[in-house]
Short mmCIF file of C-alpha atoms and ligand atoms in Angstrom, two decimals:
data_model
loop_
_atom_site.label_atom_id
_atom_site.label_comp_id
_atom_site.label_asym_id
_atom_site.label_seq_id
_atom_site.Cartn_x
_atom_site.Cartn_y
_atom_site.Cartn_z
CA UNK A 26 -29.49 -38.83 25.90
CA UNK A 27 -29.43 -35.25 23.57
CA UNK A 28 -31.54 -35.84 20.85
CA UNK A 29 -30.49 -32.56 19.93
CA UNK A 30 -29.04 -32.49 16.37
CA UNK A 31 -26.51 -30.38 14.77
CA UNK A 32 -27.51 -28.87 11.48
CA UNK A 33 -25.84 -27.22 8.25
CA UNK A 34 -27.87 -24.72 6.48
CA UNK A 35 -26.11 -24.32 2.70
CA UNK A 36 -26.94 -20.61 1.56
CA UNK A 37 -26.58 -17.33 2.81
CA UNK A 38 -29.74 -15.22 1.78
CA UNK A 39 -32.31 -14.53 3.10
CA UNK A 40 -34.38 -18.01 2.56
CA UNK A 41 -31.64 -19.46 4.59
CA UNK A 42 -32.28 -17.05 7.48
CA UNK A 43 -36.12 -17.80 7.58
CA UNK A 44 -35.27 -21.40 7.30
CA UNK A 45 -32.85 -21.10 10.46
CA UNK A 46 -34.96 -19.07 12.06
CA UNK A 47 -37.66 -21.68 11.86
CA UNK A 48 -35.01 -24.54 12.60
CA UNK A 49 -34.03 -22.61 15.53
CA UNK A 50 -37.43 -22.82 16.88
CA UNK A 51 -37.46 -26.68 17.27
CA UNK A 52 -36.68 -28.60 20.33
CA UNK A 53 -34.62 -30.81 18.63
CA UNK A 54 -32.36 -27.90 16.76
CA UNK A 55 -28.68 -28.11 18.44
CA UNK A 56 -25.92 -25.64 17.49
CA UNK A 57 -26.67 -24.08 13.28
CA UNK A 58 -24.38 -23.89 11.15
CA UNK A 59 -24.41 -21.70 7.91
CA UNK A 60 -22.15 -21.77 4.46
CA UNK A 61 -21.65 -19.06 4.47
CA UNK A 62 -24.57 -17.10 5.91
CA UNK A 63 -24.94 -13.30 5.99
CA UNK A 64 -25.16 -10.89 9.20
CA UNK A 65 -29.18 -12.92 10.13
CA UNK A 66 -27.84 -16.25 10.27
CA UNK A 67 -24.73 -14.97 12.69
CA UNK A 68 -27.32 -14.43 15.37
CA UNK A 69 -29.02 -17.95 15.12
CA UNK A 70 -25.77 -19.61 14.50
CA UNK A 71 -22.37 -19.45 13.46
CA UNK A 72 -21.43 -19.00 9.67
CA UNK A 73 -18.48 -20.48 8.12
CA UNK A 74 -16.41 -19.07 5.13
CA UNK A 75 -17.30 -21.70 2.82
CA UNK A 76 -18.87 -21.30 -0.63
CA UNK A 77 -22.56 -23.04 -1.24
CA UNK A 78 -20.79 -24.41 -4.30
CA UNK A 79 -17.87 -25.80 -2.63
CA UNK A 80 -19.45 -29.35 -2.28
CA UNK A 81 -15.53 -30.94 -1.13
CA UNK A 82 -15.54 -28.02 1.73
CA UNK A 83 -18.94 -28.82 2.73
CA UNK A 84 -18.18 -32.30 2.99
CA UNK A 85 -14.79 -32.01 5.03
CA UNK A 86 -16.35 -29.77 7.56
CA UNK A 87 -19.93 -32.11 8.21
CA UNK A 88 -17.43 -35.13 8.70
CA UNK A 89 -15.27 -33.18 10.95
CA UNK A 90 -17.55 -31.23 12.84
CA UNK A 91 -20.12 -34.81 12.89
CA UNK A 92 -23.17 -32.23 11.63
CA UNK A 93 -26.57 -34.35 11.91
CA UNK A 94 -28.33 -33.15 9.44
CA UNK A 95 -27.58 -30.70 6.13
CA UNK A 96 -30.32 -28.71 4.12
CA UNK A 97 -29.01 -28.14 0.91
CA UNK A 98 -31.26 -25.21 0.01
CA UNK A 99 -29.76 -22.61 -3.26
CA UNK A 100 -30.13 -24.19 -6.90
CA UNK A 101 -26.41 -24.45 -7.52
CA UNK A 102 -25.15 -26.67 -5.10
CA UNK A 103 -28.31 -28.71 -6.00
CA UNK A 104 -27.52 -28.97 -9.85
CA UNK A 105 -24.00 -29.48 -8.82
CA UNK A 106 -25.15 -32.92 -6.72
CA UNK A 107 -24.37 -32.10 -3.45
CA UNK A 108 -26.78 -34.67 -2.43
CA UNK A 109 -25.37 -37.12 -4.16
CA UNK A 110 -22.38 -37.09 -2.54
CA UNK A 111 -23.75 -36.45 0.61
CA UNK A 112 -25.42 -39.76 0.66
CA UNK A 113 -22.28 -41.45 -1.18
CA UNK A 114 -20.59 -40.82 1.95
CA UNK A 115 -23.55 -42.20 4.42
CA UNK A 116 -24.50 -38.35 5.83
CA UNK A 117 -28.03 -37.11 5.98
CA UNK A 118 -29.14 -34.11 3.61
CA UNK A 119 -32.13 -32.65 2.80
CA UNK A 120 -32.76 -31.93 -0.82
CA UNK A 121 -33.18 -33.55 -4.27
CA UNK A 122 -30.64 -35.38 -6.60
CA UNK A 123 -28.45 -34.14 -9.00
CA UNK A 124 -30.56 -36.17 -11.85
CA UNK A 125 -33.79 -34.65 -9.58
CA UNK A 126 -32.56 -31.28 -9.67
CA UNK A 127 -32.49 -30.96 -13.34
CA UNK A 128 -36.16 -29.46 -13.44
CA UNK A 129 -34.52 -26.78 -12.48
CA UNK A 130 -30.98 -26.82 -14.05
CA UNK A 131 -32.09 -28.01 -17.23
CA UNK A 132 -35.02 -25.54 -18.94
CA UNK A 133 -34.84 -28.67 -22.06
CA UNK A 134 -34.86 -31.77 -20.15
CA UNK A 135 -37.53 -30.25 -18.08
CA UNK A 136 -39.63 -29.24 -21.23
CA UNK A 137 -39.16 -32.50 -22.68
CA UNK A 138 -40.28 -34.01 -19.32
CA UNK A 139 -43.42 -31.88 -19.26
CA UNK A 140 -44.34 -32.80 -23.11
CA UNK A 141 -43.45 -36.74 -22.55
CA UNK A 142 -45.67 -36.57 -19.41
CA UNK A 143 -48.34 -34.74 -20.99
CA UNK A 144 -47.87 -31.57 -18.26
CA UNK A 145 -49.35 -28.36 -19.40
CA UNK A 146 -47.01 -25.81 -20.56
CA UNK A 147 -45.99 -23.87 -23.23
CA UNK A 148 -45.80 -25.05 -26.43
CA UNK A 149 -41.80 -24.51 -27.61
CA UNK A 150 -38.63 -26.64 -29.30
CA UNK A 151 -35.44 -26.52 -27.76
CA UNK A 152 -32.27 -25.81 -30.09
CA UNK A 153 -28.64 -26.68 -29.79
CA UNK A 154 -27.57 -24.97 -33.42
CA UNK A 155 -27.75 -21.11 -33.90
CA UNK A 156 -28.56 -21.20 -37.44
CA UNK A 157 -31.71 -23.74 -36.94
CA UNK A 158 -33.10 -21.65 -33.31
CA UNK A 159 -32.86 -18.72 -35.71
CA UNK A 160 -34.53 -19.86 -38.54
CA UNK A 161 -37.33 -21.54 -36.36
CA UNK A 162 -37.30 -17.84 -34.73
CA UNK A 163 -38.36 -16.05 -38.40
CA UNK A 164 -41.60 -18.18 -38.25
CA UNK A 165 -42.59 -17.92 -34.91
CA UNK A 166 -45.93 -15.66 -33.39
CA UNK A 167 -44.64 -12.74 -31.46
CA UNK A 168 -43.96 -11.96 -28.52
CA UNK A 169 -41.79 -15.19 -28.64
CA UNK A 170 -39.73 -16.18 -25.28
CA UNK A 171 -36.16 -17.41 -25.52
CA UNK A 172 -34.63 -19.05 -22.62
CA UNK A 173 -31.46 -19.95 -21.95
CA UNK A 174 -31.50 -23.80 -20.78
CA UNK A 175 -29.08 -23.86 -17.82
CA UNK A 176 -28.59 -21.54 -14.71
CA UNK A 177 -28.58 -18.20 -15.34
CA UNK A 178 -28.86 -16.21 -12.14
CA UNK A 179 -32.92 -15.89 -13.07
CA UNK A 180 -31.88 -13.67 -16.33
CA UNK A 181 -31.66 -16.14 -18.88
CA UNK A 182 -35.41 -15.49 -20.20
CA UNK A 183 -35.92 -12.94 -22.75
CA UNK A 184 -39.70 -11.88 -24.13
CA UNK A 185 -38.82 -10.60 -27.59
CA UNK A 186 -41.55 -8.44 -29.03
CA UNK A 187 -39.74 -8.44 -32.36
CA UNK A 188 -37.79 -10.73 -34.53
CA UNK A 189 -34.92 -8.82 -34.27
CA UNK A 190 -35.01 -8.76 -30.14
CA UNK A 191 -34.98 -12.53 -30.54
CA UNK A 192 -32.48 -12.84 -32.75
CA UNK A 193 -30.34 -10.87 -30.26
CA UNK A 194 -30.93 -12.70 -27.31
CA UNK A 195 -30.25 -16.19 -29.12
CA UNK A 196 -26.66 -14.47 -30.08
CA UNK A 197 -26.50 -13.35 -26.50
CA UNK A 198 -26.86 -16.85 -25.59
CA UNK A 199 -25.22 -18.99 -27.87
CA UNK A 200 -22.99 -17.26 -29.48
CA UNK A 201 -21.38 -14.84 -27.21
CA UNK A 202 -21.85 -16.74 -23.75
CA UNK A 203 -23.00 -13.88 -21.58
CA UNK A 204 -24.36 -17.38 -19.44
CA UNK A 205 -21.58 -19.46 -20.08
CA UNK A 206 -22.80 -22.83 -21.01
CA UNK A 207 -25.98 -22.10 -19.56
CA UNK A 208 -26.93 -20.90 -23.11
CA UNK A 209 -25.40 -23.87 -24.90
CA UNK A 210 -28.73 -25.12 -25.72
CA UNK A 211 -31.59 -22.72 -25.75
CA UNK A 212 -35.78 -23.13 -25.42
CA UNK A 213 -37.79 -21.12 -27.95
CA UNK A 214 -41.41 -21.04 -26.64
CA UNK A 215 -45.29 -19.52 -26.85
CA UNK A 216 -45.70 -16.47 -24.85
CA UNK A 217 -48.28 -17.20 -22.09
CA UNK A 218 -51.12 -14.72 -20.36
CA UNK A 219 -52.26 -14.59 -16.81
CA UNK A 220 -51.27 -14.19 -13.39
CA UNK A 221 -48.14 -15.92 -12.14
CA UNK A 222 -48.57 -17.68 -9.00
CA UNK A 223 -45.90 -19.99 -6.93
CA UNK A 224 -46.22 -23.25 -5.64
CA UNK A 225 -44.33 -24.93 -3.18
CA UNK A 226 -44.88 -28.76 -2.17
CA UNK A 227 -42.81 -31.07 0.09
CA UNK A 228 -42.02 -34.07 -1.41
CA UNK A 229 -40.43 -37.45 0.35
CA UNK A 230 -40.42 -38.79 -3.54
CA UNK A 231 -43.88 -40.98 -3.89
CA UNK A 232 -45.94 -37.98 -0.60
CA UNK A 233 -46.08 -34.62 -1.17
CA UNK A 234 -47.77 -31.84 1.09
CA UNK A 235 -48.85 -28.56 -0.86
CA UNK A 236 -47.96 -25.66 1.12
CA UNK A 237 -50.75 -22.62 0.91
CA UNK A 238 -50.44 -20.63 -2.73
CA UNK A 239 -48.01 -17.63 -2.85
CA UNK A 240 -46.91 -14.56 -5.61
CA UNK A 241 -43.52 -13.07 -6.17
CA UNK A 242 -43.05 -9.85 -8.05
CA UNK A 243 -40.22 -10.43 -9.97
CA UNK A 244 -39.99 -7.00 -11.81
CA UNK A 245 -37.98 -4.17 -10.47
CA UNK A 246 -40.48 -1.32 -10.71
CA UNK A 247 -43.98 -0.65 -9.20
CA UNK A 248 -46.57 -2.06 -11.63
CA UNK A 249 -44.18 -4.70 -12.41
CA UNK A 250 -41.89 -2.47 -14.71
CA UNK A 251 -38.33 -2.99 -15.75
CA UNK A 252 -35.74 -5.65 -15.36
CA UNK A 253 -36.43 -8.96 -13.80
CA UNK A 254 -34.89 -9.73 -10.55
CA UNK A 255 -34.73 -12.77 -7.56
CA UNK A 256 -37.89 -11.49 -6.26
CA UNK A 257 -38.66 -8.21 -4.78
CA UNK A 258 -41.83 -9.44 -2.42
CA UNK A 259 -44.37 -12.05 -1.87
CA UNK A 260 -47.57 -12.63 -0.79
CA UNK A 261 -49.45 -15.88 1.24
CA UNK A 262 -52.16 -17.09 0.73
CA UNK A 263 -53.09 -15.78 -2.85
CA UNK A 264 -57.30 -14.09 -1.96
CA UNK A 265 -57.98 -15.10 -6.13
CA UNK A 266 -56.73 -18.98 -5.76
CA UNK A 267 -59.60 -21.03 -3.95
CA UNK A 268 -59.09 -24.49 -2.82
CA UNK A 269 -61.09 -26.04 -5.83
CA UNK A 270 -58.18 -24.39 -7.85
CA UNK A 271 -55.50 -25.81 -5.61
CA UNK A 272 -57.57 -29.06 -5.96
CA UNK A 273 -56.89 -28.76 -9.60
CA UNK A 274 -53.09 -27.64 -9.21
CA UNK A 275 -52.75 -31.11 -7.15
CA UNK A 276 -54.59 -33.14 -9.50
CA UNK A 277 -52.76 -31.70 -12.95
CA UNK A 278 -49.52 -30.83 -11.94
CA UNK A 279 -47.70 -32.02 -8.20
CA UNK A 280 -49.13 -35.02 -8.10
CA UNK A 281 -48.13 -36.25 -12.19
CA UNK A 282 -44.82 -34.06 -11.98
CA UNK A 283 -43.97 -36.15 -8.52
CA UNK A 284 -45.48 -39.73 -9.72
CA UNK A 285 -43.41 -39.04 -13.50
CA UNK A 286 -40.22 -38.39 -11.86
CA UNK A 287 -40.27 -41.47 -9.56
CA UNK A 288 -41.40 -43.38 -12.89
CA UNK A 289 -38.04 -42.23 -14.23
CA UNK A 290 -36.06 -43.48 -11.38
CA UNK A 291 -36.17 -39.77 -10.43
CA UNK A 292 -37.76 -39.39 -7.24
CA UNK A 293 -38.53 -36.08 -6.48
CA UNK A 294 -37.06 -35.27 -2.31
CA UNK A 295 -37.25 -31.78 -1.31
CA UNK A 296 -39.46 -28.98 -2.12
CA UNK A 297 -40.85 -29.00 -5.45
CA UNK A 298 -41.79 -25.30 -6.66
CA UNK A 299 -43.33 -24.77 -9.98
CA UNK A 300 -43.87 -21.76 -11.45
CA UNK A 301 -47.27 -21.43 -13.18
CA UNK A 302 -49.26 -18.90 -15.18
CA UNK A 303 -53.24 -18.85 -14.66
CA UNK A 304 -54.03 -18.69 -18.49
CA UNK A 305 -57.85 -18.90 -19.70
CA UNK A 306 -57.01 -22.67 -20.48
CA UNK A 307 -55.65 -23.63 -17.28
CA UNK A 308 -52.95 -23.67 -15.00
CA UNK A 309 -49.60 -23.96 -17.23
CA UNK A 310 -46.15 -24.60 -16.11
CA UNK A 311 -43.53 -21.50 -16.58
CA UNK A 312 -40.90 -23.49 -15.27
CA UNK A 313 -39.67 -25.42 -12.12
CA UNK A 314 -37.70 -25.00 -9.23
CA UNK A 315 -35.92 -27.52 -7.84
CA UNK A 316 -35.57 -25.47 -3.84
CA UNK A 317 -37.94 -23.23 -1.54
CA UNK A 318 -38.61 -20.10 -3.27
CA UNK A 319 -36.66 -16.76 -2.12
CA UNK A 320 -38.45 -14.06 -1.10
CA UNK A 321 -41.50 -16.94 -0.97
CA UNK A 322 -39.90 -18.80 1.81
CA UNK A 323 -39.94 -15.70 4.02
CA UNK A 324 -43.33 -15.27 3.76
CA UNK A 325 -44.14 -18.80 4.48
CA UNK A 326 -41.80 -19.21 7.04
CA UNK A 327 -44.21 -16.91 9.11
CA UNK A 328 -47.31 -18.87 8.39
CA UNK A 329 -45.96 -22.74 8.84
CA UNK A 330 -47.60 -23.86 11.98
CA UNK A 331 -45.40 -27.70 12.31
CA UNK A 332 -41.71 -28.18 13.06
CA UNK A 333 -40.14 -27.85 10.66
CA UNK A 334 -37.35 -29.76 11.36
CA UNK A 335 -39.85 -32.79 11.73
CA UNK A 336 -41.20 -32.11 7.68
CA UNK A 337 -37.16 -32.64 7.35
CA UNK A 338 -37.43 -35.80 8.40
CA UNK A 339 -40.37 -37.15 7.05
CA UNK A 340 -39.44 -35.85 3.65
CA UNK A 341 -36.04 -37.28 4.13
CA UNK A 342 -37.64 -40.95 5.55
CA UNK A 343 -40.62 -41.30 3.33
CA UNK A 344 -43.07 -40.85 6.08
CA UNK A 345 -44.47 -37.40 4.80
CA UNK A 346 -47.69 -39.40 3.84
CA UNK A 347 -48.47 -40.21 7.49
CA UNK A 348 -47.27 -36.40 8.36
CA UNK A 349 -49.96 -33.64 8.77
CA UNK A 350 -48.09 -30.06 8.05
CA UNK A 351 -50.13 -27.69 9.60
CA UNK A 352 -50.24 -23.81 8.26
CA UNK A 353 -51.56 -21.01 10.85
CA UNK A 354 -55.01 -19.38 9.50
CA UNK A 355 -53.12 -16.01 9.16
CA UNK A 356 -52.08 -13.94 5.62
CA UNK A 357 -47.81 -12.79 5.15
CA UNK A 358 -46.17 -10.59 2.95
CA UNK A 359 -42.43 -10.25 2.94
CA UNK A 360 -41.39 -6.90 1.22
CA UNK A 361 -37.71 -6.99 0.04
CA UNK A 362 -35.06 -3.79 0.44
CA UNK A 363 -32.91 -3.50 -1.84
CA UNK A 364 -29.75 -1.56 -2.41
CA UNK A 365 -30.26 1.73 -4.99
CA UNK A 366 -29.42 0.40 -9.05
CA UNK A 367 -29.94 -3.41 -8.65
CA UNK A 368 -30.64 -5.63 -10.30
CA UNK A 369 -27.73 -3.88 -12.47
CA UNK A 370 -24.75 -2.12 -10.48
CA UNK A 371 -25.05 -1.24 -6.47
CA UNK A 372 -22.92 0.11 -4.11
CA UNK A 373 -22.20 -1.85 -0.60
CA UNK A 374 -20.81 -1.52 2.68
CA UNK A 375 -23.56 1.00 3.56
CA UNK A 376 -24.28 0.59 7.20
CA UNK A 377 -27.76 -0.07 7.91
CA UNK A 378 -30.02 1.01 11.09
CA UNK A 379 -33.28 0.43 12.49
CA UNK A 380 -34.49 -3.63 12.48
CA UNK A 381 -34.72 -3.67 15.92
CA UNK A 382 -37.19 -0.73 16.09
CA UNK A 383 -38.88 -2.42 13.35
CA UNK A 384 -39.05 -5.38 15.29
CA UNK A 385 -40.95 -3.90 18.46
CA UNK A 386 -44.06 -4.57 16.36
CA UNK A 387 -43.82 -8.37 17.40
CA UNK A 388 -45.44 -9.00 13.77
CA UNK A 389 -42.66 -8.20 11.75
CA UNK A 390 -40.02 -10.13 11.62
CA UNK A 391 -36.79 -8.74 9.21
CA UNK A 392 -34.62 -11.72 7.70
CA UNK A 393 -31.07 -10.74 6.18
CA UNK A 394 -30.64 -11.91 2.71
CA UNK A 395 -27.23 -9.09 1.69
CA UNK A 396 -25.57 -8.25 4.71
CA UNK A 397 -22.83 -8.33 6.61
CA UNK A 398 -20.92 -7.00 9.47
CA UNK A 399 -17.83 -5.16 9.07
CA UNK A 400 -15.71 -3.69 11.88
CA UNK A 401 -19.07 -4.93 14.04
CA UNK A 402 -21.15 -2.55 11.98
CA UNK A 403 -24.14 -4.05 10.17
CA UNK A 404 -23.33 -3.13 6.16
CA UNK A 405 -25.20 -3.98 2.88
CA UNK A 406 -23.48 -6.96 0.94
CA UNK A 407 -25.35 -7.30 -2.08
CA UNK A 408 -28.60 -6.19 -4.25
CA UNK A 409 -31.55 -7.42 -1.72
CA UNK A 410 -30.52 -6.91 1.25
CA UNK A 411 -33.56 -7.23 3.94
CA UNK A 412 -36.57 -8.93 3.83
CA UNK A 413 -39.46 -7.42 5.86
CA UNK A 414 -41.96 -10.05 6.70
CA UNK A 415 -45.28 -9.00 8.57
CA UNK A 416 -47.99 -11.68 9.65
CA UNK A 417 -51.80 -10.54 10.15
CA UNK A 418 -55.17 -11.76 9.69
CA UNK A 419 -56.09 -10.40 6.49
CA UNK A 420 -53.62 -9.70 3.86
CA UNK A 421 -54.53 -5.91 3.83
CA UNK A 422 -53.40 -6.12 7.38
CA UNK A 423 -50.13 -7.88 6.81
CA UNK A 424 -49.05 -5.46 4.39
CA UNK A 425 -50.14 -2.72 6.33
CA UNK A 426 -47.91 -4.26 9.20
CA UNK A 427 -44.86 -4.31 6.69
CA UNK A 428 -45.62 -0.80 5.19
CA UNK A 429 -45.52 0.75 8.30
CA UNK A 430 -41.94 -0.57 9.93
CA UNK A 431 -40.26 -0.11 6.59
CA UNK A 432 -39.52 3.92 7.24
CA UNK A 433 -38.10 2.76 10.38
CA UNK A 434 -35.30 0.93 8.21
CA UNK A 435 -32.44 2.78 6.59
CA UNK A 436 -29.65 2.52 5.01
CA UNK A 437 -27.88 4.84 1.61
CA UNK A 438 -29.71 3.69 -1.43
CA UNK A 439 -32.83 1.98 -0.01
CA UNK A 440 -35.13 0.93 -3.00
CA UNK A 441 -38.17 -1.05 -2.40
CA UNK A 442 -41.73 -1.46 -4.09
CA UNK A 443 -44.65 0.32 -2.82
CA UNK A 444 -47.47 -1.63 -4.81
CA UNK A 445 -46.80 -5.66 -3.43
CA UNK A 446 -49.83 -7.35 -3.48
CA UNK A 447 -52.10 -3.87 -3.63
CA UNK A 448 -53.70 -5.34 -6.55
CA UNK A 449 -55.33 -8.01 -4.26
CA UNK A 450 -56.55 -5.82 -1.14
P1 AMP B 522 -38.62 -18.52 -15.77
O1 AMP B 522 -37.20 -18.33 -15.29
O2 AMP B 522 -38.79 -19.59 -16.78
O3 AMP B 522 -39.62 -18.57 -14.66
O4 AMP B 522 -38.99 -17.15 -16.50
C1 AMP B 522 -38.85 -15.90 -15.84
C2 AMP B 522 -40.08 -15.08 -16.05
O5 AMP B 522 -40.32 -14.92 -17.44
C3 AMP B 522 -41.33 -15.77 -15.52
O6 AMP B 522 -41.50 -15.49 -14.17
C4 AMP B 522 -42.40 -15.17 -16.41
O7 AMP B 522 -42.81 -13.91 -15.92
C5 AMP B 522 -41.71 -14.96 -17.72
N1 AMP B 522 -42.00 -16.08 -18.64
C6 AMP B 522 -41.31 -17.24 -18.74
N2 AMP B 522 -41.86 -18.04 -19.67
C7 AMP B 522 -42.91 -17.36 -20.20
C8 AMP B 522 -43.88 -17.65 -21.22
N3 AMP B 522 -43.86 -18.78 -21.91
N4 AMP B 522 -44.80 -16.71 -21.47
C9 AMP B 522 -44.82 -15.54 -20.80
N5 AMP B 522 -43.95 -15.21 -19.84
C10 AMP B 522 -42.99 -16.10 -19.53
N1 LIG B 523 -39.01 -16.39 -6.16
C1 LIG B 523 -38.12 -16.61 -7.23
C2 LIG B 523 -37.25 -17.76 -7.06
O1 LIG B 523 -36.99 -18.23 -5.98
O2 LIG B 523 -36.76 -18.28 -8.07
#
């Protein structure tokens, strides 16, 4: 019999590529499908022109097309329950609950979760009146953050140096909507120090398995200047976390986060990615995510050593605490190309050469995240468009690796940093 299984990858950037592209490599992956994909995921699979959000599309076309297995992988569809309904109709995703998902979709129930629990982060209130959030604003230490509580594309958190920043962003928010109701109900927190590190565990909802530490650069410019954005490159493994301090990471925050959800009548399937800041007290939670990280899962996608399509299962069957996931003893970076003026206005439709001659370095490997093919010509389609990942055996030599097939890559526009991870080599 084919044990082969059809699969539906929801997403088309460019953590749904390396996901695919990992898929692809199991025995047991049959045809891919991707909704809706980008110009990467063409070549693994086929993509289909339906929206991640569309959870009634999604749903006609895995009961029509009898698709295995789906991994439900960007935040919306996840906040939207997509799993729910999944498994309301008997079909097997991968990802967490709608009432899961909310430590991501919900900056104040997941702050309330963290206090209840006792889960270190940063001290805040959360405010559904403007008047009151403003008034609480006048007494507060500066900088002060204020963050809108829903979805908000990654821009609802502002660091106000003054009173009057503060005060703008809360009308921003809650007054005139520039988030919709994402800013209905806001979070007014301490400004934390430190370096920001990512962590990324699978969870089957009571066993988890911590993947190796990673760093994002979220800022636009070199020296991490200017706007915030989805990510503009990551690192793996971090050189300044040591295993006593992932130790501690486990002990204080996956392991409580996990066992307080199930406590809830939560349980926790899927990847679980906080956000945390090293401060001088501690590890402290930013914020969670509810998904694999993206440019993050790029970078790991290089370094995970199991099938992956096997973690799916176990995570999905509650076996991951029998499971060993194995990662290869190598470092990855994954440096992100990005069309000229994101994260504010870009041009598209620029046609884009050189990834295979950056490929002839069998290290590199370039996932799509915008792009598309037009008239059979490979075009930009949105902000970050490529991700270059390079594997090596230090992390000087991985980024090395990246650094040097870059050039080889063009397209009108290209923007991309020149400092990720230089700190740390
Ligand atoms: P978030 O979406 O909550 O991760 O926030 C986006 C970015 O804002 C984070 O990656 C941090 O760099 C920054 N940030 C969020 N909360 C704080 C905080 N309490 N103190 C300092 N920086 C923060
Ligand atoms: N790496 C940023 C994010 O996935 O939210």
């Amino acid at each position: 019999m084919d044990n082969k299984q059809t699969i539906l990858i929801i997403g088309g950037g460019g953590r749904e590529h390396a996901v695919g592209w990992k898929v692809a490599q199991s025995p047991r992956a049959g045809k891919l499908y991707f909704a809706p994909g980008n110009a990467g995921t063409a070549k693994l699979g086929e993509n289909i022109s339906i929206k991640a959000t569309d959870i009634d599309g999604l749903l006609d076309f895995v009961k029509k097309e009898k698709i295995d297995l789906t991994l439900a992988l960007p935040d919306d569809p996840l906040a939207l329950g997509v799993v729910d309904a999944f498994q309301k109709e008997g079909l097997r995703i991968f990802g967490p609950t709608k009432a899961a998902a909310q430590l991501e979709s919900s900056k104040a129930f997941s702050k309330h979760f963290m206090q209840k629990h006792n889960l270190p982060t940063a001290q805040f209130e959360t405010f559904t009146d403007f008047e009151k959030a403003d008034e609480y604003l006048k007494n507060h230490s500066l900088p002060v953050v204020v963050k809108a509580s829903g979805l908000a594309l990654g821009k609802g958190v502002v660091i106000a140096q003054t009173y009057e920043e503060a005060h703008e962003a809360l009308e921003n928010m809650m007054i005139k909507k520039v988030f919709g109701e994402g800013g209905t109900e806001v979070v007014i927190e301490e400004f934390l120090t430190g370096p920001e590190i990512s962590i990324h565990a699978f969870s089957d909802g009571k066993n988890y398995s911590l993947f190796p530490s990673a760093q994002d650069h979220k800022r636009i410019g070199e020296g991490n200047t200017g706007l915030n954005t989805g990510g503009m490159g990551t690192i793996s493994p971090l050189p300044f976390v040591d295993s006593a301090l992932m130790e501690k990471i486990e002990k204080e925050i996956v392991a409580p986060t996990l066992a307080a959800m199930a406590s809830e009548g939560m349980s926790f399937q899927g990847v679980l990615y906080p956000g945390l800041m090293l401060t001088k007290d501690g590890p402290k939670i930013l914020e969670y995510n509810a998904r694999f990280g993206d440019p993050e899962t790029e970078t790991y996608m290089r370094l995970l050593d199991t099938d992956l399509l096997d973690i799916v299962d176990a995570t999905i069957d509650g076996t991951l605490g029998t499971f060993d996931v194995k990662w290869k003893p190598l470092s990855a970076c994954t440096i992100i190309l990005a069309s000229g003026g994101y994260p504010e206005k870009y041009e598209k439709e620029k046609p884009i050469s050189g990834i295979e001659e950056a490929e002839k370095n069998t290290d590199i490997i370039v996932f799509h995240a915008g792009t598309t093919l037009k008239e059979g010509v490979l075009v930009t389609n949105g902000g970050r468009v490529l991700g270059v990942s390079a594997t090596g055996v230090t992390l000087k030599e991985a980024l090395q690796t990246a650094y040097e097939a870059i050039p080889k890559i063009s397209f009108e526009g290209i923007y991309y940093r020149k400092d990720i991870g230089d700190k740390y080599i």
